[in-house]
Coordinates of C-alpha atoms and ligand atoms in Angstrom, one line a residue:
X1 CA -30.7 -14.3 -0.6
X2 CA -28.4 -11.6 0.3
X3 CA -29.2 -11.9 4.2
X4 CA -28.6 -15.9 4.0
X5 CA -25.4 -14.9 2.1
X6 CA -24.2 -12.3 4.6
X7 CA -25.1 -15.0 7.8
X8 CA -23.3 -17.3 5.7
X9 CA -19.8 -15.0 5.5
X10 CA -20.2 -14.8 9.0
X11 CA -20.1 -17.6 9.5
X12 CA -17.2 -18.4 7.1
X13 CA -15.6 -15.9 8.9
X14 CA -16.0 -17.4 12.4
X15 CA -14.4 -20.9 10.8
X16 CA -17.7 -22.9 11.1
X17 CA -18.3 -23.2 7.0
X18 CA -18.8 -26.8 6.5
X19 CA -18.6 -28.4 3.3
X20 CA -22.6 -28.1 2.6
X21 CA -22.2 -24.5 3.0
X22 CA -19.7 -23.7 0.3
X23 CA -20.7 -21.2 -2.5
X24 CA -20.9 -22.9 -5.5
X25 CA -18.0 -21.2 -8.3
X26 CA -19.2 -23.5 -11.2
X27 CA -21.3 -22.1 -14.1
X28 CA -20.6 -18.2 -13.1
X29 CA -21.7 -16.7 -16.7
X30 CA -20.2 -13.5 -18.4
X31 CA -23.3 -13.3 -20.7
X32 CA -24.6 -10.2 -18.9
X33 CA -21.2 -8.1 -19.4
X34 CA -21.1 -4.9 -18.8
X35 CA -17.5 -4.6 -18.4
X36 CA -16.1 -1.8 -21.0
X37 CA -13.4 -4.0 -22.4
X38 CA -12.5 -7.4 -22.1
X39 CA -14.2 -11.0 -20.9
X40 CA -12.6 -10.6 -17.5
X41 CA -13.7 -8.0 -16.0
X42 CA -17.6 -8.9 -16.9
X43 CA -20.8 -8.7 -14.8
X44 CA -21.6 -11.8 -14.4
X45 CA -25.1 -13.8 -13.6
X46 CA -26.6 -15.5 -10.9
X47 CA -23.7 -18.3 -9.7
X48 CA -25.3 -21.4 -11.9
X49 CA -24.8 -23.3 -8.1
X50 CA -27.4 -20.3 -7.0
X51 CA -25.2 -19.3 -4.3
X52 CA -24.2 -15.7 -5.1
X53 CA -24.6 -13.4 -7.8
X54 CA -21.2 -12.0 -8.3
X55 CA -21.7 -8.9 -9.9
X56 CA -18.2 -8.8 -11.5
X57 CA -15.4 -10.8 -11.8
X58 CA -11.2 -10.5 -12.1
X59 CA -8.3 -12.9 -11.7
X60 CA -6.8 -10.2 -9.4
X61 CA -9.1 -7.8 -7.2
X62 CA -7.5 -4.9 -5.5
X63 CA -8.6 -3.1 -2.2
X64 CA -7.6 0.0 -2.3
X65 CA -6.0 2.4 -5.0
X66 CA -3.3 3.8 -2.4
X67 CA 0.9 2.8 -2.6
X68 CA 0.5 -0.8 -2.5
X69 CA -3.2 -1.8 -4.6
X70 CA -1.7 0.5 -7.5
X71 CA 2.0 -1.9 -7.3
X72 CA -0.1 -4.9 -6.9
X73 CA -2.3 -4.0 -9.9
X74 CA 0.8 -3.0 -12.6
X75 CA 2.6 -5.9 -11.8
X76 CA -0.5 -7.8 -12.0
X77 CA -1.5 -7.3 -15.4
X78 CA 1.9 -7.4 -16.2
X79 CA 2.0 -10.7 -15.8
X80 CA -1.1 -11.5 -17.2
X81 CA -3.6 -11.2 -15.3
X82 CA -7.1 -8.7 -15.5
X83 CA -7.0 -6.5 -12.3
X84 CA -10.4 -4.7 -11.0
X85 CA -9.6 -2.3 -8.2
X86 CA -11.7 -0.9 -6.0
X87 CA -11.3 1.8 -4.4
X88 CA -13.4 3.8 -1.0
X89 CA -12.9 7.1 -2.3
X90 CA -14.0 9.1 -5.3
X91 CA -10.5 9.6 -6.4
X92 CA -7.4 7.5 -6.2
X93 CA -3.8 7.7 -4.5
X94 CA -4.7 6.9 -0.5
X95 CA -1.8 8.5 1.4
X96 CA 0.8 7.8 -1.0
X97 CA -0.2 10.8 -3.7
X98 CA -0.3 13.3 -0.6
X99 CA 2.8 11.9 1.0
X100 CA 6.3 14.1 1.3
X101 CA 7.7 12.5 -1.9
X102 CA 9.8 10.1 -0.8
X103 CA 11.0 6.3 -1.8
X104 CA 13.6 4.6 -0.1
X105 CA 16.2 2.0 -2.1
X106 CA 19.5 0.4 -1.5
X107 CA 21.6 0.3 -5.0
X108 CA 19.3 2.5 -7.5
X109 CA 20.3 3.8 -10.6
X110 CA 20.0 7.1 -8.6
X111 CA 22.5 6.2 -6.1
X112 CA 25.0 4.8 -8.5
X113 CA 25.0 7.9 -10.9
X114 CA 25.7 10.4 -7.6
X115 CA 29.0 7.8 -6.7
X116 CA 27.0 6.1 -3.5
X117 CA 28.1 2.2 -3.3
X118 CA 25.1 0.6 -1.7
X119 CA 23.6 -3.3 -1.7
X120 CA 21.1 -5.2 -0.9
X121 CA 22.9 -6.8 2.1
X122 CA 24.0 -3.5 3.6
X123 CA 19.9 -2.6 3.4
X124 CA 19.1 -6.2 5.3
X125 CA 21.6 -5.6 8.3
X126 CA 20.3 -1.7 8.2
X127 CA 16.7 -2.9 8.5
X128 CA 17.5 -5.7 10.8
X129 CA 19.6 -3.1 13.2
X130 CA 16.8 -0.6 13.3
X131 CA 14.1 -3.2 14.2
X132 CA 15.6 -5.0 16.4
X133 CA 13.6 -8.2 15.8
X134 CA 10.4 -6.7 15.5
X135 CA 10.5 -7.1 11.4
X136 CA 10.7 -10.9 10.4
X137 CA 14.0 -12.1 8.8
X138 CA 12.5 -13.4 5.5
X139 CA 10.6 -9.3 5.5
X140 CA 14.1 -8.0 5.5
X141 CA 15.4 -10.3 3.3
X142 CA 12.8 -10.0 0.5
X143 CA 12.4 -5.9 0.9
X144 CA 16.2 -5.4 1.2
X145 CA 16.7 -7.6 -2.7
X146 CA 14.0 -5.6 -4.0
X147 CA 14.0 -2.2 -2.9
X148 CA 16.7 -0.7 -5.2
X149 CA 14.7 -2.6 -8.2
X150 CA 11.8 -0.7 -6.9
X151 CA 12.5 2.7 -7.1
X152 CA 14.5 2.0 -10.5
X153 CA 10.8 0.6 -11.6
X154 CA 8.9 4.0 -10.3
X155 CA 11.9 6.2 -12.5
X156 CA 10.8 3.9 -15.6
X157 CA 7.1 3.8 -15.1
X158 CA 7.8 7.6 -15.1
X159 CA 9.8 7.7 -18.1
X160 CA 7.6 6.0 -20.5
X161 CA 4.0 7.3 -18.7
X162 CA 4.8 10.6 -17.4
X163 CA 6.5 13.7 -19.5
X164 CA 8.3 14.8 -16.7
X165 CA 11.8 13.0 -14.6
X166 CA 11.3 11.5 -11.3
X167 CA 14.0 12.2 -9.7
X168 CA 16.4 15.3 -9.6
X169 CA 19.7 14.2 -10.4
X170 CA 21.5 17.2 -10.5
X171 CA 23.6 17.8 -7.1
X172 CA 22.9 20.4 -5.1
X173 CA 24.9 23.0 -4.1
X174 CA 27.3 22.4 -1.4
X175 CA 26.7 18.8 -1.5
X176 CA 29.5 16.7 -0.1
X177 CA 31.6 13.9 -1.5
X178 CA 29.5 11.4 -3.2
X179 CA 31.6 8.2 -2.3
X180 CA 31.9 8.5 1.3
X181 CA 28.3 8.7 2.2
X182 CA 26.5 12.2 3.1
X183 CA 23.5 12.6 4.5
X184 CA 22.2 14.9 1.9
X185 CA 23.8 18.1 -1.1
X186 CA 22.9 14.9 -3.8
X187 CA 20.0 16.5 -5.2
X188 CA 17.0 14.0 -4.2
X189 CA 19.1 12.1 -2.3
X190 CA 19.7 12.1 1.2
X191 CA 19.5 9.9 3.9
X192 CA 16.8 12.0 5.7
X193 CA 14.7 11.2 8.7
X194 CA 16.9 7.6 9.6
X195 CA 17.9 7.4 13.2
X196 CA 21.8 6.4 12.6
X197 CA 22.7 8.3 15.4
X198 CA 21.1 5.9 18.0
X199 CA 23.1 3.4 15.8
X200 CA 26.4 4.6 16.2
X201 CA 26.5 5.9 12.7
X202 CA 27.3 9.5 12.3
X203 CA 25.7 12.1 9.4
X204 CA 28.9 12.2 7.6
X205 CA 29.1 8.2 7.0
X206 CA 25.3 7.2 6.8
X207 CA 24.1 6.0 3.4
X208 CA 21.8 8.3 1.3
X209 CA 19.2 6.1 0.5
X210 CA 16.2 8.4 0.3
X211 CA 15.0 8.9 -2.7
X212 CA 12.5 12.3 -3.7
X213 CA 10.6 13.1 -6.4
X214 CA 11.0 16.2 -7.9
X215 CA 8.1 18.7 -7.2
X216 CA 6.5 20.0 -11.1
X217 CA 6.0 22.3 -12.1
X218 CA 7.5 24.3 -9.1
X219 CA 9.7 23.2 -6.8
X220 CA 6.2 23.1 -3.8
X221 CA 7.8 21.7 -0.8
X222 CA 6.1 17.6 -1.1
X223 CA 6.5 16.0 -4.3
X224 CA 3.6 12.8 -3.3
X225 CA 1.5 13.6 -6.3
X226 CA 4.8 13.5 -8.7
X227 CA 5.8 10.1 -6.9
X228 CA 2.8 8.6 -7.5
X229 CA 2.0 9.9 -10.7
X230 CA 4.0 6.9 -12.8
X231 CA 1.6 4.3 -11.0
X232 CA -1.4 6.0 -12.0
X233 CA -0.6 6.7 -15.5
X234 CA 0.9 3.1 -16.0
X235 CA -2.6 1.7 -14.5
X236 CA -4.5 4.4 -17.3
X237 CA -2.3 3.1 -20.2
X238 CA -3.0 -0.4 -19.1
X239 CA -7.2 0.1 -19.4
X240 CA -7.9 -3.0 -21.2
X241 CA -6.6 -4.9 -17.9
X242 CA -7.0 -3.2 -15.4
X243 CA -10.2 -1.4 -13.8
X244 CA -11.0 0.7 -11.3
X245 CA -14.3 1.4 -9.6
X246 CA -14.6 4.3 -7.2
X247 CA -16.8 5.3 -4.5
X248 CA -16.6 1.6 -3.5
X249 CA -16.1 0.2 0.1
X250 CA -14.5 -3.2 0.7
X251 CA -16.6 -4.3 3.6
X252 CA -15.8 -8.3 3.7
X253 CA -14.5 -11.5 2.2
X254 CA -15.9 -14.4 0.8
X255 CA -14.8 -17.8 1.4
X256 CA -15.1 -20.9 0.0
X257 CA -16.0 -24.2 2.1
X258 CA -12.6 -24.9 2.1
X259 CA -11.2 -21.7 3.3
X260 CA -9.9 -20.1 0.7
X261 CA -10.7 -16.0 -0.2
X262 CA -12.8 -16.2 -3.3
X263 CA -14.4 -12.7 -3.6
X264 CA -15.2 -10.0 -1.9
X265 CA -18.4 -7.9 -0.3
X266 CA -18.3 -4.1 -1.3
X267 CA -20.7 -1.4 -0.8
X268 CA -20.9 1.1 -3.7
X269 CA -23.6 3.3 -5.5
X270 CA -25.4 -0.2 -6.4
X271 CA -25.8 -0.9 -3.0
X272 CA -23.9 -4.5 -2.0
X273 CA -22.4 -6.1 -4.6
X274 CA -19.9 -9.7 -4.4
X275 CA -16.6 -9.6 -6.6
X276 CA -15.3 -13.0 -7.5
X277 CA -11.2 -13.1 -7.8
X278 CA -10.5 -15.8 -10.1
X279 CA -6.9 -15.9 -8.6
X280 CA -6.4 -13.4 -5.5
X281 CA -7.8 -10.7 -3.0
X282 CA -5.1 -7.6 -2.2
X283 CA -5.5 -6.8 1.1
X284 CA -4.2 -2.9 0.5
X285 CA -6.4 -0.6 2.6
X286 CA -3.8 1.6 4.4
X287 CA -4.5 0.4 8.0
X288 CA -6.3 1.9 10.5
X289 CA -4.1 5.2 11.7
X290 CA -7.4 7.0 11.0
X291 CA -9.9 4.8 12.8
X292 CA -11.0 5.3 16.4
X293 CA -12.5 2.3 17.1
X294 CA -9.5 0.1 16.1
X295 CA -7.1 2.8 18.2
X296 CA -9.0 2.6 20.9
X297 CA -8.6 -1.2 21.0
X298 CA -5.0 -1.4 19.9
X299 CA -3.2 2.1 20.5
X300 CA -5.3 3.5 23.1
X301 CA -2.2 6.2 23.8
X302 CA -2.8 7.6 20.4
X303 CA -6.6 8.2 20.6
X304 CA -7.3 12.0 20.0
X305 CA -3.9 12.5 18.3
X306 CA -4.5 13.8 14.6
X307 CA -4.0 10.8 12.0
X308 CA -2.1 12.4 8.8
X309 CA -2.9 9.5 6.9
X310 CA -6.3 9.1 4.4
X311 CA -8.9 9.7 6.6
X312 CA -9.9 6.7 4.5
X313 CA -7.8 4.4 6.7
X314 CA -9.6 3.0 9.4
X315 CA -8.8 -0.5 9.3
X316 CA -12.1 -1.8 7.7
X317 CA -9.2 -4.3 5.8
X318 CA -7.7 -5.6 8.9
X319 CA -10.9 -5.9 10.7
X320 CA -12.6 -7.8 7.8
X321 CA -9.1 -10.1 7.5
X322 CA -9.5 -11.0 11.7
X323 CA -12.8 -12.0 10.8
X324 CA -11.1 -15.0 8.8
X325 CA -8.7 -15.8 11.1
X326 CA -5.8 -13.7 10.0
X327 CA -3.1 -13.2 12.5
X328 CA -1.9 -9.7 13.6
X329 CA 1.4 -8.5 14.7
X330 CA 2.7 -4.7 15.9
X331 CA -1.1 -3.9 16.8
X332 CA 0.0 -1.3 19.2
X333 CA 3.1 0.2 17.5
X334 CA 3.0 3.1 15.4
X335 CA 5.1 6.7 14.5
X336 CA 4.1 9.5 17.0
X337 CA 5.1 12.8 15.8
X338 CA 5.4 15.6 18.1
X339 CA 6.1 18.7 15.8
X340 CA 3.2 20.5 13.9
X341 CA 4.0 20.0 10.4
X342 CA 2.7 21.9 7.2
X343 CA 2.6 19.6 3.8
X344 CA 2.3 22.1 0.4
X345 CA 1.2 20.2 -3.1
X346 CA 1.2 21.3 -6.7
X347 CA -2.6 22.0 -6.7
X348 CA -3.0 21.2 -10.4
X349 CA -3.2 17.4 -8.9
X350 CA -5.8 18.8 -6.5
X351 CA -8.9 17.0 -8.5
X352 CA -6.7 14.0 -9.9
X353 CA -5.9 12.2 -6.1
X354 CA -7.4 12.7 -3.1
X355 CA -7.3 15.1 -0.5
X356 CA -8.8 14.8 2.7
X357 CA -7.5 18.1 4.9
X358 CA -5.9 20.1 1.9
X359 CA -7.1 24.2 1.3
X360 CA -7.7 25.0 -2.2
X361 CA -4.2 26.2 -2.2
X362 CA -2.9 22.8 -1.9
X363 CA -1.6 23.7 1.4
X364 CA -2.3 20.4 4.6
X365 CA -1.7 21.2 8.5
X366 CA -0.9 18.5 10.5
X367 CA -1.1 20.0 14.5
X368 CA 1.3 19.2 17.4
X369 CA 1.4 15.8 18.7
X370 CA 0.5 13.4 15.9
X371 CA 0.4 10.6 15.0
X372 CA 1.6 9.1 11.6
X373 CA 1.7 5.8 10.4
X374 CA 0.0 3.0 12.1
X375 CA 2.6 -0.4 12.4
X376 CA 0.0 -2.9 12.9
X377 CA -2.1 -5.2 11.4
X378 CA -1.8 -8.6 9.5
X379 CA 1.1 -11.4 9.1
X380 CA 2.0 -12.2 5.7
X381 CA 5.2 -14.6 4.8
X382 CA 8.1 -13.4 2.2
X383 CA 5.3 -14.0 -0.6
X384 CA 2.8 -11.7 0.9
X385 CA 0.2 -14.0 1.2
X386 CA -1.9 -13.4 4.6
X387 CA -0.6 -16.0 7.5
X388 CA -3.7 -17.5 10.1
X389 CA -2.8 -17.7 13.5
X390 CA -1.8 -21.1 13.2
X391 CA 0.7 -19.8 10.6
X392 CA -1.0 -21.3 7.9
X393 CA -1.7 -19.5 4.9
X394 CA -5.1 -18.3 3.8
X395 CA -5.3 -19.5 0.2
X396 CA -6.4 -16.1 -2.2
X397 CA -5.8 -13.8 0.0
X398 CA -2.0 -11.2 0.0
X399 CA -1.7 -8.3 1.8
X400 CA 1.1 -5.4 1.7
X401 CA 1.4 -1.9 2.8
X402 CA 0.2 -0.3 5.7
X403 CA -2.6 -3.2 6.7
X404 CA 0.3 -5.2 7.5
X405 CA 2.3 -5.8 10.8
X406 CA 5.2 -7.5 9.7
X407 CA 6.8 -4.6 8.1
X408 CA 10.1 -3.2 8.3
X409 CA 8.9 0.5 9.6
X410 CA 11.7 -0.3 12.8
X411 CA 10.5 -0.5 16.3
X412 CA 8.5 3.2 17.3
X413 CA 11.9 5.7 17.5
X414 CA 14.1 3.4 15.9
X415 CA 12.7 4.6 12.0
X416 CA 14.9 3.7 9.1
X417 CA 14.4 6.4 7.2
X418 CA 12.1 8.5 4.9
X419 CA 10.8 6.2 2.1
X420 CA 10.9 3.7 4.0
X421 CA 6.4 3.3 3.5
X422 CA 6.0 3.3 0.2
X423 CA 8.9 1.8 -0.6
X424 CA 7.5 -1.7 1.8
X425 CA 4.0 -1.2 0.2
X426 CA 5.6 -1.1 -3.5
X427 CA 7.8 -4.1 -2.8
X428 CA 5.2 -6.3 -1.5
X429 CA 2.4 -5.2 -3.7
X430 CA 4.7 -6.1 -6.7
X431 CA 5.5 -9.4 -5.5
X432 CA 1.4 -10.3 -4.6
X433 CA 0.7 -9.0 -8.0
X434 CA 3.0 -11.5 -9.3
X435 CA 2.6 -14.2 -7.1
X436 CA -1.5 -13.8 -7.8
X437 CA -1.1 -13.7 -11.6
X438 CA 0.7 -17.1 -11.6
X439 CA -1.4 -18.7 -9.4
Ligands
FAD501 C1 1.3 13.7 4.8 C2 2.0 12.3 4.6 C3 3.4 12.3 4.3 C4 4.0 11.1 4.1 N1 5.3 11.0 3.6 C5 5.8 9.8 3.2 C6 7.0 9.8 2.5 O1 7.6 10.8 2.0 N2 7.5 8.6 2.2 C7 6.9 7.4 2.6 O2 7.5 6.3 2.3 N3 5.8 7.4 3.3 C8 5.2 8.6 3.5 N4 3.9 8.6 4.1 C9 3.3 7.4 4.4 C10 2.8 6.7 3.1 O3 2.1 7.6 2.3 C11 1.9 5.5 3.5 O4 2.4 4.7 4.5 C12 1.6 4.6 2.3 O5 0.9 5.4 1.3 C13 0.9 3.4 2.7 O6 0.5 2.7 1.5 P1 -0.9 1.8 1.5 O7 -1.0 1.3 0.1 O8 -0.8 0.9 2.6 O9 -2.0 2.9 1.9 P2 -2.5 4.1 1.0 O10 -1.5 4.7 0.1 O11 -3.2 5.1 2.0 O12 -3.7 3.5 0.2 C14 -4.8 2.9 0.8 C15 -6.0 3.0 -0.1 O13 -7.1 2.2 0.4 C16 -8.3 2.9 0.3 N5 -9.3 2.3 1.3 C17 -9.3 2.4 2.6 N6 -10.3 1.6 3.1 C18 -10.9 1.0 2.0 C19 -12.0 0.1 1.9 N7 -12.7 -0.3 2.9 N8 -12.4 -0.3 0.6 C20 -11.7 0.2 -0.5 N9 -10.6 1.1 -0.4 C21 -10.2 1.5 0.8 C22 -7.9 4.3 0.7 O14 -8.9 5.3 0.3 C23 -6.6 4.4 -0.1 O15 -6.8 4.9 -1.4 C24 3.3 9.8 4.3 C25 1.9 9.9 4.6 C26 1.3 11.1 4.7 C27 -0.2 11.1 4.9

C-alpha cells in the first residue's frame, strides 16, 4: 500500500489527482492512541476509506522547530488548536537558537522606554525603500503592523517562561541622545547592519530598530540561544497542545482530490510515516542556503561558498511545495558575506538546541566569502497561505520564514537591518498559526 500511496502523491503532486483518486479522510479512528496527552495528537488506524494509515494526527502540523514552526506553533495553540511539530534534527532551534541575537521592530516597548518615536508606517516605507519592489506591498504592510507587537510578544514569552530579561535596557555608556535617533549607546538597541547610507540617511538620524538579546549568564558575544529561549519554553509549558517529534524529516505532502494539503510524508525512526493536519501544514523548513542541489539550480554563483545557516536547510520544503504547484519568487537572491566571521554561545545551551559547526567551547567559524541567508523560495499572500503559480491559493498549506520568497530581506546589498530574519519568520508564523487555528 505504501508504494501505491507514494505513486499516488506523485501524482497529486504533478496535478493529475482525479476525483477517484482522492484519499479518503472519513472514519480516521484515535482508538490506537499513543499520543501522551490529549485526543488530538493520537495515533490513529488504518483510514476507514483504506487509503492511508495516518499514523498521527493534529489540527496544526509544523515543519520544522526553527524561528518560524516554533511562532506558528505558540500562536497555534493559543488559539486553540493541538500543534505536532516535527522537526529533522535531534534537537530544536534551526538557525534561529545559533543566530547573533537579534530581532528587529518598529515601536516596541524597548524603543519607547530608550525615548525612540518609531511606527509602523515609518517601518513600511523603510522596507519598501530598501527593497525596491522586490518585497510585495501587502508583505510590507502586514510585517511593518506587526513587527513592534512581535518583539513586545518574545520580551513576554520571556517574562513569564524564562527567569531571566530579554532585552538589556540599561543604556550604554556613551550612548547618544535617545530622541533624535542613534545608531546604537541604547543598550540592545541599535540600528546595526541597515544600509541607510545607500539611502541617504546618515548614522546620526537612522532609527534604532534592532533589538538584542542579552547574552546569560555572561555577556558571550551572540545571544541566539537567549532569543530563542522564550519560544521554546512557551512551547514546553504548553505540552498538553503542542508536540514535538524529533529526528523526523518532512519529505512530502499529501493532497486531497481536490487539491488541498491534508497531511504530510515524513521519514523518522519508524520508517515512513503520513501525518493528517486537521486544519493546516507549516511550511517552516529554513530554505535551502545549505543545499547544493537547489544552489546549484538557483544560485549557481554561491555554490562552494560556506552556508552559516542549519546545515539542516536544504530546501527539502521548497522542493516538496514545487511538487504541488507552489510558485517561487527571489530563487536566485540571497546575502553574500565576504568577511570571515566568528559566532561565540553560552555553551550551557550546547545540548538544549542544535549546533551544526560549534567546538565544545561554544565557539562557530564562518570563513571568508560566505554566504548567509538564502532569499528564495515560495509565494504566500498577507495571510501566509502558499500561492500556486496561477496565484491561487493551495488550501491547508502556510509558509513563513526562510522557505519563502516574498520576504522583506531587501534586494542582495540593500539589507534592512539585523533582525530583520527572525523578526519576518515570527510575524508570519504567528499570523499562519492563527489563521490555521480558525480555519
Ligand atoms: C550564525 C547566524 C547568525 C544569524 N544572526 C541573525 C540575527 O541576529 N538576526 C536575524 O534576524 N537573523 C539571523 N540569522 C538568520 C536567522 O537565524 C534565520 O534566517 C531564521 O532562523 C530563519 O527562520 P526559519 O524558521 O525559516 O529557519 P530555522 O530557524 O533555521 O528553522 C528551520 C528548521 O527546520 C528544520 N528542518 C529543515 N528541513 C527539515 C525537514 N525536511 N523536515 C523537518 N524539519 C526540517 C531545521 O532543522 C530547523 O530546525 C542568523 C543565522 C545564523 C546561522
Amino acid at each position: 500500500m505504501e508504494k501505491e500511496f507514494s505513486r499516488r502523491s506523485f501524482l497529486a503532486g504533478a496535478g493529475l489527482l482525479g476525483a477517484t483518486m482522492g484519499f479518503g479522510l472519513v472514519g480516521c479512528s484515535s482508538a490506537d492512541s499513543a499520543a501522551p496527552e490529549g485526543d488530538s495528537l493520537a495515533t490513529t488506524g488504518e483510514d476507514a476509506a483504506g487509503g492511508i494509515e495516518w499514523a498521527r494526527e493534529a489540527d496544526v502540523v509544523v515543519l520544522g522547530y526553527g524561528a518560524a514552526g516554533a511562532a506558528t506553533a505558540i500562536e497555534a495553540a493559543d488559539n486553540g488548536a493541538s500543534v505536532l511539530i516535527v522537526e529533522k534534527e535531534a534537537l530544536p532551534g534551526g538557525s534561529m537558537a545559533r543566530c547573533g541575537g537579534a530581532i528587529m521592530g518598529a515601536g516596541t516597548r524597548v524603543q519607547k522606554e530608550l525615548g525612540y518615536e518609531d511606527a509602523a508606517d515609518d517601518m513600511y516605507d523603510w522596507i519598501m525603500t530598501c527593497t525596491d519592489g522586490a518585497c510585495p506591498d501587502y508583505i510590507a504592510r502586514a510585517y511593518a503592523d506587526r513587527c513592534g507587537a512581535n518583539v513586545d510578544w518574545l520580551e513576554d514569552l520571556s517574562k513569564e517562561h524564562t527567569d531571566q530579561d530579554l532585552f538589556e535596557y540599561a543604556r550604554a555608556a556613551g550612548g547618544s541622545g535617545a530622541t533624535s535617533g542613534s545608531s546604537g549607546g541604547a543598550g540592545c538597541l541599535d540600528a546595526t547592519g541597515c544600509d541607510y547610507e545607500k539611502f541617504g540617511i546618515s548614522k546620526a538620524t537612522a532609527l534604532p530598530r534592532t533589538h538584542w538579546a542579552k547574552a546569560m549568564p555572561d555577556n558571550t558575544a551572540n545571544s541566539g540561544p537567549e532569543l530563542f529561549l522564550p519560544l521554546y519554553e512557551a512551547i514546553n509549558a504548553r505540552a498538553e497542545q503542542i508536540e514535538s517529534i524529533f529526528d523526523t524529516a518532512f519529505v512530502r505532502f499529501v493532497m486531497d482530490d481536490e487539491g488541498a494539503v491534508i497531511g504530510v510524508e515524513v521519514e523518522g525512526a519508524n520508517g515512513t510515516e503520513y501525518i493528517k493536519a486537521n486544519k493546516g501544514v507549516m511550511l517552516s523548513t529554513g530554505g535551502f542556503c545549505a543545499g547544493e542541489e537547489m544552489q546549484k539550480k538557483f544560485v549557481p554563483e554561491a555554490v562552494g561558498k560556506k552556508c552559516y545557516m542549519s546545515d539542516a536547510c536544504v530546501g527539502e520544503g521548497i522542493k516538496a511545495a514545487m511538487a504541488i504547484g507552489a510558485d517561487l519568487t527571489q530563487m536566485s537572491y540571497y546575502y553574500p558575506i565576504a568577511k570571515a566571521q566568528q559566532y561565540h554561545y553560552n555553551v550551557q545551551y550546547n545540548d538544549v538546541f542544535y549546533s551544526w559547526d560549534m567546538d565544545d567551547e561554544g565557539y562557530m567559524e564562518v570563513p571568508e566569502d560566505n554566504m548567509a541567508e538564502t532569499h528564495g523560495g515560495v509565494v504566500i499572500n498577507d495571510k501566509a497561505q502558499v500561492l500556486d503559480v496561477w496565484g491561487d491559493v493551495i488550501p491547508g498549506l502556510y509558509a513563513a520564514g526562510n522557505d519563502v520568497g516574498s520576504n522583506i530581506f531587501g534586494k542582495p546589498g540593500n539589507y534592512p537591518g539585523c533582525g530583520c530574519y527572525v523578526s519576518f519568520a515570527v510575524c508570519f508564523g504567528r499570523i499562519a498559526g492563527e489563521e490555521m487555528a480558525k480555519a
